[in-house]
mmCIF file of C-alpha atoms and ligand atoms in Angstrom:
data_model
loop_
_atom_site.group_PDB
_atom_site.id
_atom_site.type_symbol
_atom_site.label_atom_id
_atom_site.label_comp_id
_atom_site.label_asym_id
_atom_site.label_seq_id
_atom_site.Cartn_x
_atom_site.Cartn_y
_atom_site.Cartn_z
ATOM 1 C CA MET G 12 -6.279 -28.817 21.402
ATOM 2 C CA THR G 13 -8.084 -29.112 18.084
ATOM 3 C CA GLY G 14 -6.502 -28.788 14.664
ATOM 4 C CA PRO G 15 -7.631 -29.193 11.090
ATOM 5 C CA SER G 16 -8.957 -32.604 10.281
ATOM 6 C CA VAL G 17 -5.958 -34.502 9.034
ATOM 7 C CA THR G 18 -6.057 -38.031 7.811
ATOM 8 C CA ARG G 19 -2.998 -40.200 7.725
ATOM 9 C CA GLY G 20 -1.993 -40.793 4.115
ATOM 10 C CA ALA G 21 0.914 -40.857 1.764
ATOM 11 C CA ALA G 22 1.473 -37.104 1.639
ATOM 12 C CA GLY G 23 3.974 -37.064 4.511
ATOM 13 C CA THR G 24 4.328 -34.654 7.350
ATOM 14 C CA LEU G 25 3.804 -30.913 7.232
ATOM 15 C CA ALA G 26 7.352 -30.440 8.525
ATOM 16 C CA ALA G 27 8.774 -32.374 5.564
ATOM 17 C CA TRP G 28 6.533 -30.514 3.127
ATOM 18 C CA LEU G 29 7.607 -27.151 4.603
ATOM 19 C CA ALA G 30 11.274 -28.079 4.275
ATOM 20 C CA ARG G 31 10.822 -29.045 0.590
ATOM 21 C CA ALA G 32 8.682 -26.011 -0.210
ATOM 22 C CA THR G 33 11.153 -23.664 1.480
ATOM 23 C CA GLU G 34 13.991 -25.065 -0.584
ATOM 24 C CA ARG G 35 11.984 -24.802 -3.789
ATOM 25 C CA LEU G 36 11.086 -21.158 -3.087
ATOM 26 C CA ARG G 37 14.643 -20.346 -2.062
ATOM 27 C CA SER G 38 16.036 -21.670 -5.315
ATOM 28 C CA ALA G 39 13.391 -19.680 -7.221
ATOM 29 C CA GLY G 40 14.773 -16.496 -5.633
ATOM 30 C CA VAL G 41 11.879 -15.788 -3.250
ATOM 31 C CA ALA G 42 13.122 -13.418 -0.556
ATOM 32 C CA SER G 43 11.440 -15.037 2.479
ATOM 33 C CA PRO G 44 10.990 -18.702 1.464
ATOM 34 C CA ARG G 45 10.202 -20.232 4.874
ATOM 35 C CA ALA G 46 7.712 -17.527 5.846
ATOM 36 C CA ASP G 47 5.983 -17.796 2.472
ATOM 37 C CA ALA G 48 5.810 -21.592 2.677
ATOM 38 C CA GLU G 49 4.266 -21.353 6.149
ATOM 39 C CA GLN G 50 1.740 -18.740 5.053
ATOM 40 C CA LEU G 51 0.701 -20.830 2.064
ATOM 41 C CA ALA G 52 0.330 -23.890 4.294
ATOM 42 C CA ALA G 53 -1.791 -21.967 6.793
ATOM 43 C CA PHE G 54 -3.912 -20.554 3.966
ATOM 44 C CA ALA G 55 -4.475 -23.935 2.319
ATOM 45 C CA LEU G 56 -5.303 -25.618 5.623
ATOM 46 C CA GLY G 57 -7.595 -22.773 6.692
ATOM 47 C CA ILE G 58 -5.790 -22.131 9.973
ATOM 48 C CA SER G 59 -3.582 -19.390 11.406
ATOM 49 C CA ARG G 60 0.187 -19.667 10.950
ATOM 50 C CA ALA G 61 0.554 -20.173 14.695
ATOM 51 C CA ARG G 62 -1.636 -23.311 14.502
ATOM 52 C CA LEU G 63 0.724 -25.014 12.053
ATOM 53 C CA VAL G 64 2.628 -26.396 15.046
ATOM 54 C CA VAL G 65 -0.251 -28.743 15.854
ATOM 55 C CA VAL G 66 -0.419 -30.248 12.355
ATOM 56 C CA ASP G 67 1.466 -33.494 11.901
ATOM 57 C CA GLU G 68 0.656 -35.292 8.669
ATOM 58 C CA LEU G 69 -0.833 -33.621 5.602
ATOM 59 C CA PRO G 70 -3.933 -35.025 3.980
ATOM 60 C CA PRO G 71 -3.097 -35.891 0.345
ATOM 61 C CA SER G 72 -5.674 -33.411 -0.994
ATOM 62 C CA ALA G 73 -4.042 -30.564 0.970
ATOM 63 C CA ALA G 74 -0.580 -31.595 -0.200
ATOM 64 C CA GLU G 75 -1.711 -31.430 -3.823
ATOM 65 C CA ARG G 76 -3.206 -27.975 -3.349
ATOM 66 C CA LEU G 77 -0.097 -26.796 -1.516
ATOM 67 C CA ASP G 78 2.175 -28.058 -4.273
ATOM 68 C CA GLU G 79 0.168 -26.018 -6.792
ATOM 69 C CA LEU G 80 0.408 -22.895 -4.643
ATOM 70 C CA VAL G 81 4.142 -23.318 -4.167
ATOM 71 C CA ALA G 82 4.613 -23.829 -7.906
ATOM 72 C CA ARG G 83 2.848 -20.515 -8.550
ATOM 73 C CA ARG G 84 4.869 -18.765 -5.857
ATOM 74 C CA ALA G 85 8.055 -20.239 -7.349
ATOM 75 C CA ARG G 86 7.003 -18.568 -10.629
ATOM 76 C CA ARG G 87 7.067 -15.378 -8.542
ATOM 77 C CA GLU G 88 3.347 -14.703 -8.277
ATOM 78 C CA PRO G 89 2.991 -12.493 -5.199
ATOM 79 C CA LEU G 90 2.039 -14.339 -2.034
ATOM 80 C CA GLN G 91 -0.863 -11.922 -1.555
ATOM 81 C CA HIS G 92 -2.307 -12.801 -4.969
ATOM 82 C CA LEU G 93 -2.346 -16.446 -3.934
ATOM 83 C CA THR G 94 -4.069 -15.826 -0.615
ATOM 84 C CA GLY G 95 -6.177 -12.894 -1.903
ATOM 85 C CA LEU G 96 -5.329 -10.836 1.169
ATOM 86 C CA ALA G 97 -2.767 -8.236 2.216
ATOM 87 C CA GLY G 98 -2.276 -7.291 5.850
ATOM 88 C CA PHE G 99 -1.834 -3.586 6.515
ATOM 89 C CA ARG G 100 -1.830 -2.233 10.087
ATOM 90 C CA TYR G 101 -5.133 -3.568 11.498
ATOM 91 C CA LEU G 102 -6.618 -4.378 8.105
ATOM 92 C CA ASP G 103 -6.849 -7.441 5.901
ATOM 93 C CA LEU G 104 -7.395 -5.982 2.451
ATOM 94 C CA ALA G 105 -8.688 -7.900 -0.555
ATOM 95 C CA VAL G 106 -6.083 -7.711 -3.316
ATOM 96 C CA GLY G 107 -5.357 -9.389 -6.615
ATOM 97 C CA PRO G 108 -4.391 -8.635 -10.207
ATOM 98 C CA GLY G 109 -5.018 -4.968 -11.037
ATOM 99 C CA VAL G 110 -4.218 -3.418 -7.676
ATOM 100 C CA PHE G 111 -0.972 -2.509 -5.901
ATOM 101 C CA ILE G 112 -0.197 -4.683 -2.883
ATOM 102 C CA PRO G 113 0.165 -2.402 0.146
ATOM 103 C CA ARG G 114 3.695 -2.379 1.595
ATOM 104 C CA PRO G 115 4.954 -2.217 5.193
ATOM 105 C CA GLU G 116 6.804 1.045 4.397
ATOM 106 C CA THR G 117 3.453 2.767 3.983
ATOM 107 C CA GLU G 118 2.419 1.714 7.483
ATOM 108 C CA SER G 119 5.092 4.108 8.780
ATOM 109 C CA VAL G 120 3.600 6.960 6.750
ATOM 110 C CA VAL G 121 0.192 6.325 8.285
ATOM 111 C CA GLY G 122 1.800 6.026 11.729
ATOM 112 C CA TRP G 123 3.359 9.473 11.320
ATOM 113 C CA ALA G 124 0.034 10.944 10.199
ATOM 114 C CA LEU G 125 -1.827 9.461 13.172
ATOM 115 C CA ALA G 126 0.735 10.842 15.604
ATOM 116 C CA ALA G 127 0.678 14.291 13.958
ATOM 117 C CA LEU G 128 -3.088 14.670 13.546
ATOM 118 C CA PRO G 129 -3.775 16.072 17.042
ATOM 119 C CA SER G 130 -1.642 19.100 16.095
ATOM 120 C CA VAL G 131 -4.174 19.922 13.351
ATOM 121 C CA SER G 132 -7.539 18.793 14.545
ATOM 122 C CA GLY G 133 -9.212 18.286 17.896
ATOM 123 C CA GLY G 134 -11.510 15.633 16.458
ATOM 124 C CA GLY G 135 -13.418 14.500 13.400
ATOM 125 C CA PRO G 136 -10.723 15.484 10.884
ATOM 126 C CA VAL G 137 -11.258 15.571 7.131
ATOM 127 C CA CYS G 138 -8.597 13.398 5.485
ATOM 128 C CA VAL G 139 -7.778 12.717 1.828
ATOM 129 C CA ASP G 140 -5.824 9.745 0.437
ATOM 130 C CA LEU G 141 -4.535 10.595 -3.046
ATOM 131 C CA CYS G 142 -3.715 7.542 -5.223
ATOM 132 C CA ALA G 143 -5.620 5.206 -2.925
ATOM 133 C CA GLY G 144 -5.158 1.777 -4.568
ATOM 134 C CA SER G 145 -6.720 -0.920 -2.383
ATOM 135 C CA GLY G 146 -7.588 1.714 0.241
ATOM 136 C CA ALA G 147 -4.825 0.837 2.727
ATOM 137 C CA ILE G 148 -4.216 4.431 3.830
ATOM 138 C CA ALA G 149 -7.798 5.681 3.609
ATOM 139 C CA LEU G 150 -9.240 2.718 5.506
ATOM 140 C CA SER G 151 -6.522 2.874 8.183
ATOM 141 C CA LEU G 152 -7.297 6.546 8.794
ATOM 142 C CA ALA G 153 -11.043 5.867 8.850
ATOM 143 C CA GLY G 154 -10.605 2.930 11.201
ATOM 144 C CA GLU G 155 -8.035 4.395 13.558
ATOM 145 C CA VAL G 156 -9.090 8.055 13.834
ATOM 146 C CA PRO G 157 -12.372 8.498 15.697
ATOM 147 C CA GLY G 158 -14.834 10.599 13.720
ATOM 148 C CA ALA G 159 -12.565 10.961 10.670
ATOM 149 C CA ARG G 160 -14.256 11.661 7.343
ATOM 150 C CA VAL G 161 -12.024 10.194 4.689
ATOM 151 C CA HIS G 162 -11.898 10.683 0.914
ATOM 152 C CA ALA G 163 -10.004 8.251 -1.330
ATOM 153 C CA VAL G 164 -8.968 9.306 -4.851
ATOM 154 C CA GLU G 165 -7.989 6.759 -7.495
ATOM 155 C CA VAL G 166 -7.888 6.840 -11.297
ATOM 156 C CA ASP G 167 -7.399 3.247 -12.399
ATOM 157 C CA PRO G 168 -10.627 1.289 -13.069
ATOM 158 C CA ALA G 169 -9.245 -2.045 -11.835
ATOM 159 C CA ALA G 170 -7.826 -0.497 -8.658
ATOM 160 C CA LEU G 171 -11.132 1.311 -8.123
ATOM 161 C CA GLY G 172 -12.894 -2.063 -8.167
ATOM 162 C CA TRP G 173 -10.695 -3.350 -5.334
ATOM 163 C CA LEU G 174 -10.985 -0.034 -3.468
ATOM 164 C CA ARG G 175 -14.780 -0.052 -3.579
ATOM 165 C CA ARG G 176 -14.852 -3.696 -2.517
ATOM 166 C CA ASN G 177 -12.612 -3.021 0.511
ATOM 167 C CA VAL G 178 -14.538 0.101 1.500
ATOM 168 C CA ALA G 179 -17.857 -1.738 1.275
ATOM 169 C CA ALA G 180 -16.551 -4.694 3.299
ATOM 170 C CA SER G 181 -15.186 -2.411 6.018
ATOM 171 C CA GLY G 182 -18.318 -0.360 6.615
ATOM 172 C CA LEU G 183 -15.982 2.577 7.338
ATOM 173 C CA PRO G 184 -16.748 6.178 6.311
ATOM 174 C CA VAL G 185 -14.637 6.506 3.160
ATOM 175 C CA THR G 186 -15.903 8.348 0.078
ATOM 176 C CA VAL G 187 -14.375 7.096 -3.169
ATOM 177 C CA HIS G 188 -13.571 9.578 -5.950
ATOM 178 C CA GLU G 189 -12.702 8.383 -9.446
ATOM 179 C CA ALA G 190 -10.252 11.067 -10.560
ATOM 180 C CA ASP G 191 -6.796 11.779 -11.971
ATOM 181 C CA VAL G 192 -4.661 13.755 -9.517
ATOM 182 C CA THR G 193 -2.559 15.082 -12.402
ATOM 183 C CA ALA G 194 -5.591 16.690 -14.071
ATOM 184 C CA PRO G 195 -7.106 19.248 -11.697
ATOM 185 C CA PRO G 196 -9.568 20.669 -11.033
ATOM 186 C CA ILE G 197 -11.327 17.592 -9.675
ATOM 187 C CA ALA G 198 -14.998 18.494 -9.576
ATOM 188 C CA SER G 199 -15.980 16.115 -6.766
ATOM 189 C CA LEU G 200 -13.228 17.512 -4.518
ATOM 190 C CA ALA G 201 -13.967 21.204 -5.199
ATOM 191 C CA ARG G 202 -16.079 21.637 -2.073
ATOM 192 C CA LEU G 203 -13.172 20.411 0.076
ATOM 193 C CA ALA G 204 -10.714 23.056 -1.178
ATOM 194 C CA GLY G 205 -9.041 24.847 1.730
ATOM 195 C CA SER G 206 -10.807 22.730 4.366
ATOM 196 C CA VAL G 207 -8.906 19.436 4.577
ATOM 197 C CA ASP G 208 -6.893 18.635 7.730
ATOM 198 C CA LEU G 209 -4.664 15.884 6.359
ATOM 199 C CA VAL G 210 -3.566 14.639 2.928
ATOM 200 C CA VAL G 211 -1.647 11.374 2.738
ATOM 201 C CA SER G 212 -0.408 9.836 -0.489
ATOM 202 C CA ASN G 213 1.570 6.883 -1.712
ATOM 203 C CA PRO G 214 1.725 7.741 -5.422
ATOM 204 C CA PRO G 215 3.648 5.921 -8.166
ATOM 205 C CA TYR G 216 7.218 7.094 -7.693
ATOM 206 C CA LEU G 217 9.757 4.808 -9.329
ATOM 207 C CA PRO G 218 11.906 6.383 -12.061
ATOM 208 C CA ASP G 219 11.076 4.842 -15.448
ATOM 209 C CA ALA G 220 14.721 3.804 -15.851
ATOM 210 C CA ASP G 221 14.342 1.316 -12.960
ATOM 211 C CA ARG G 222 12.012 -0.915 -14.999
ATOM 212 C CA ASP G 223 14.621 -3.648 -15.388
ATOM 213 C CA GLU G 224 15.623 -3.574 -11.723
ATOM 214 C CA VAL G 225 12.435 -4.541 -9.907
ATOM 215 C CA GLU G 226 11.639 -8.059 -8.690
ATOM 216 C CA PRO G 227 9.257 -10.174 -10.836
ATOM 217 C CA GLU G 228 6.515 -9.881 -8.188
ATOM 218 C CA VAL G 229 6.601 -6.119 -8.761
ATOM 219 C CA GLY G 230 7.380 -5.757 -12.462
ATOM 220 C CA GLU G 231 5.040 -8.520 -13.629
ATOM 221 C CA HIS G 232 2.204 -8.233 -11.111
ATOM 222 C CA ASP G 233 1.863 -4.736 -9.613
ATOM 223 C CA PRO G 234 -0.023 -2.540 -12.107
ATOM 224 C CA PRO G 235 2.403 -0.321 -14.099
ATOM 225 C CA ARG G 236 0.317 2.720 -13.263
ATOM 226 C CA ALA G 237 0.992 2.101 -9.565
ATOM 227 C CA LEU G 238 4.758 2.055 -10.025
ATOM 228 C CA TRP G 239 6.202 4.357 -12.626
ATOM 229 C CA GLY G 240 6.526 8.076 -12.027
ATOM 230 C CA GLY G 241 8.227 9.390 -15.167
ATOM 231 C CA ALA G 242 11.862 10.149 -15.929
ATOM 232 C CA ASP G 243 12.791 11.211 -12.402
ATOM 233 C CA GLY G 244 9.959 9.311 -10.681
ATOM 234 C CA LEU G 245 8.426 12.527 -9.379
ATOM 235 C CA ASP G 246 5.738 13.318 -11.977
ATOM 236 C CA VAL G 247 2.795 12.240 -9.825
ATOM 237 C CA VAL G 248 4.476 13.395 -6.589
ATOM 238 C CA ARG G 249 4.563 16.932 -8.042
ATOM 239 C CA ALA G 250 0.852 16.739 -8.897
ATOM 240 C CA VAL G 251 0.035 15.408 -5.430
ATOM 241 C CA VAL G 252 1.893 18.278 -3.749
ATOM 242 C CA ALA G 253 0.081 20.852 -5.916
ATOM 243 C CA LEU G 254 -3.347 19.293 -5.311
ATOM 244 C CA ALA G 255 -2.703 18.939 -1.570
ATOM 245 C CA ALA G 256 -1.825 22.640 -1.358
ATOM 246 C CA ARG G 257 -5.260 23.469 -2.765
ATOM 247 C CA LEU G 258 -7.139 21.001 -0.567
ATOM 248 C CA LEU G 259 -5.498 21.661 2.809
ATOM 249 C CA ARG G 260 -6.536 24.390 5.148
ATOM 250 C CA PRO G 261 -3.823 26.594 6.676
ATOM 251 C CA GLY G 262 -1.997 24.436 9.212
ATOM 252 C CA GLY G 263 -3.133 21.220 7.491
ATOM 253 C CA LEU G 264 -0.647 18.388 7.058
ATOM 254 C CA LEU G 265 0.737 16.549 4.057
ATOM 255 C CA ALA G 266 2.639 13.235 4.004
ATOM 256 C CA VAL G 267 3.858 11.788 0.692
ATOM 257 C CA GLU G 268 5.745 8.532 0.284
ATOM 258 C CA HIS G 269 8.659 8.585 -2.154
ATOM 259 C CA ALA G 270 11.454 6.410 -3.541
ATOM 260 C CA ASP G 271 14.493 5.901 -1.319
ATOM 261 C CA GLY G 272 16.517 7.972 -3.775
ATOM 262 C CA HIS G 273 14.226 10.999 -3.298
ATOM 263 C CA GLY G 274 15.268 11.944 0.242
ATOM 264 C CA VAL G 275 16.630 15.270 -0.994
ATOM 265 C CA ALA G 276 14.511 15.879 -4.120
ATOM 266 C CA ALA G 277 11.101 15.352 -2.472
ATOM 267 C CA PRO G 278 11.618 17.816 0.406
ATOM 268 C CA GLY G 279 13.232 20.124 -2.172
ATOM 269 C CA LEU G 280 9.960 20.166 -4.104
ATOM 270 C CA LEU G 281 7.999 21.299 -1.065
ATOM 271 C CA ARG G 282 10.562 23.943 -0.093
ATOM 272 C CA ALA G 283 10.699 25.352 -3.632
ATOM 273 C CA ASP G 284 6.889 25.465 -3.786
ATOM 274 C CA GLY G 285 6.772 28.063 -0.995
ATOM 275 C CA ARG G 286 3.443 26.948 0.476
ATOM 276 C CA TRP G 287 4.883 24.550 3.051
ATOM 277 C CA ALA G 288 6.333 24.965 6.539
ATOM 278 C CA GLU G 289 7.978 22.323 8.755
ATOM 279 C CA VAL G 290 9.207 20.389 5.720
ATOM 280 C CA ALA G 291 10.940 17.191 6.825
ATOM 281 C CA ASP G 292 11.936 13.871 5.367
ATOM 282 C CA HIS G 293 11.544 10.580 7.250
ATOM 283 C CA PRO G 294 13.103 7.112 7.000
ATOM 284 C CA ASP G 295 11.217 3.820 6.913
ATOM 285 C CA LEU G 296 11.884 1.005 9.381
ATOM 286 C CA ALA G 297 14.854 -0.115 7.283
ATOM 287 C CA GLY G 298 16.403 3.351 7.632
ATOM 288 C CA ARG G 299 15.822 4.345 3.970
ATOM 289 C CA ASP G 300 14.507 7.805 3.083
ATOM 290 C CA ARG G 301 10.806 7.108 2.560
ATOM 291 C CA PHE G 302 8.392 10.004 2.993
ATOM 292 C CA VAL G 303 8.223 13.767 3.115
ATOM 293 C CA THR G 304 5.927 15.829 5.285
ATOM 294 C CA GLY G 305 4.956 19.474 5.475
ATOM 295 C CA ARG G 306 2.394 21.814 6.957
ATOM 296 C CA ARG G 307 0.328 24.117 4.715
ATOM 297 C CA ARG G 308 1.379 27.706 5.397
ATOM 298 C CA ALA G 309 -1.263 30.288 6.195
ATOM 299 C CA GLY G 310 -1.447 33.143 3.714
ATOM 300 C CA ALA G 311 0.563 31.451 0.959
ATOM 301 C CA GLY G 312 -2.095 31.629 -1.734
ATOM 302 C CA GLN G 313 -2.932 29.538 -4.703
ATOM 303 C CA ARG G 314 -0.297 29.740 -7.386
ATOM 304 C CA ALA G 315 -2.565 29.991 -10.378
ATOM 305 C CA THR G 316 -6.085 31.130 -11.044
ATOM 306 C CA GLY G 317 -8.811 28.562 -11.539
ATOM 307 C CA GLU G 318 -7.264 25.999 -9.185
ATOM 308 C CA GLU G 319 -10.200 24.664 -7.235
ATOM 309 C CA GLY G 320 -9.117 21.246 -6.071
HETATM 310 C C1 LIG B 18 1.900 2.918 -5.270
HETATM 311 S S1 LIG B 18 0.198 2.628 -5.502
HETATM 312 C C2 LIG B 18 -0.376 2.980 -3.844
HETATM 313 C C3 LIG B 18 -1.724 2.451 -3.512
HETATM 314 C C4 LIG B 18 -2.107 2.615 -2.040
HETATM 315 N N1 LIG B 18 -2.121 4.008 -1.649
HETATM 316 C C5 LIG B 18 -1.129 1.858 -1.159
HETATM 317 O O1 LIG B 18 -0.330 2.482 -0.460
HETATM 318 O O2 LIG B 18 -1.192 0.626 -1.165
HETATM 319 C C6 LIG B 18 -0.269 4.085 -6.411
HETATM 320 C C7 LIG B 18 -1.725 4.152 -6.813
HETATM 321 O O3 LIG B 18 -1.914 5.411 -7.489
HETATM 322 C C8 LIG B 18 -2.808 5.240 -8.568
HETATM 323 N N2 LIG B 18 -2.563 6.340 -9.504
HETATM 324 C C9 LIG B 18 -1.541 6.449 -10.395
HETATM 325 N N3 LIG B 18 -1.617 7.607 -11.061
HETATM 326 C C10 LIG B 18 -2.718 8.249 -10.587
HETATM 327 C C11 LIG B 18 -3.333 9.488 -10.901
HETATM 328 N N4 LIG B 18 -2.817 10.295 -11.836
HETATM 329 N N5 LIG B 18 -4.459 9.845 -10.231
HETATM 330 C C12 LIG B 18 -4.971 9.028 -9.282
HETATM 331 N N6 LIG B 18 -4.446 7.833 -8.944
HETATM 332 C C13 LIG B 18 -3.320 7.440 -9.583
HETATM 333 C C14 LIG B 18 -2.466 3.875 -9.100
HETATM 334 O O4 LIG B 18 -3.524 3.348 -9.877
HETATM 335 C C15 LIG B 18 -2.199 3.104 -7.806
HETATM 336 O O5 LIG B 18 -3.388 2.515 -7.332
#
């Protein structure tokens, strides 16, 4: 069995370092201190977390680097900003300051969409990810749905930089659109109006009043534009629902992530809109209300003139 090259020195064992780092992160209020300490150790040593079991003593240079990483994590920098990567389904996405770190909750939204897609399309579906961030949803759809043609819409210049980087690195068929979903029509999407099979979105959805309630990793490091959705949190959700209604073909599917307090309000929006059938709300893996879905009705026309997508 081979491990990283470790030299015996004064830095002590990895086990002792992990115990100290875990305690330091725990007292700093980090939610998963042991897991974070292990991931930082694996990152700094350039090995998988599973391989940590074969490491005995730490080389002094690694211990110094690890102490720096733990100090930053104890100041509540997100783990993913330290490693530069966020895992999402089968993807490792490049992330850092300026882009929202994809969350496990959103994996459930994509899972629902993948399971539902055969009811819309026999193959090669056209999919749109509104508010794409790092590209977690768009790239998952492009990677997991054979023949999918995927469009990713994002407004923020910094997020667009990360999105383009992840799309380029993946080699997957995702077209990036720089556009504001709250300001239709979106010229580059006009040709898709009425032809899209699936729209998925994880928009900003936290009510502005929650600003003092989020963890430091979120409030100080996720971009504000990725988080805050106006007084009731639903400003961008409303725009997403309206834009999706213009993009989807009859029978096409919509899935929108929402705050756990929106389990009644979000489906209520779709029902009141009149253009959606099969409206349902879904919990995440923790059992919290997390996303709403609906199917574009046939024959329920556009609500205003000049709406072209
Ligand atoms: C919660 S993050 C989700 C990112 C990604 N979909 C994910 O799940 O990781 C919301 C994203 O929406 C973008 N956004 C916010 N308002 C927008 C708007 N009006 N038009 C387009 N994108 C917007 C933000 O910049 C941010 O990248």
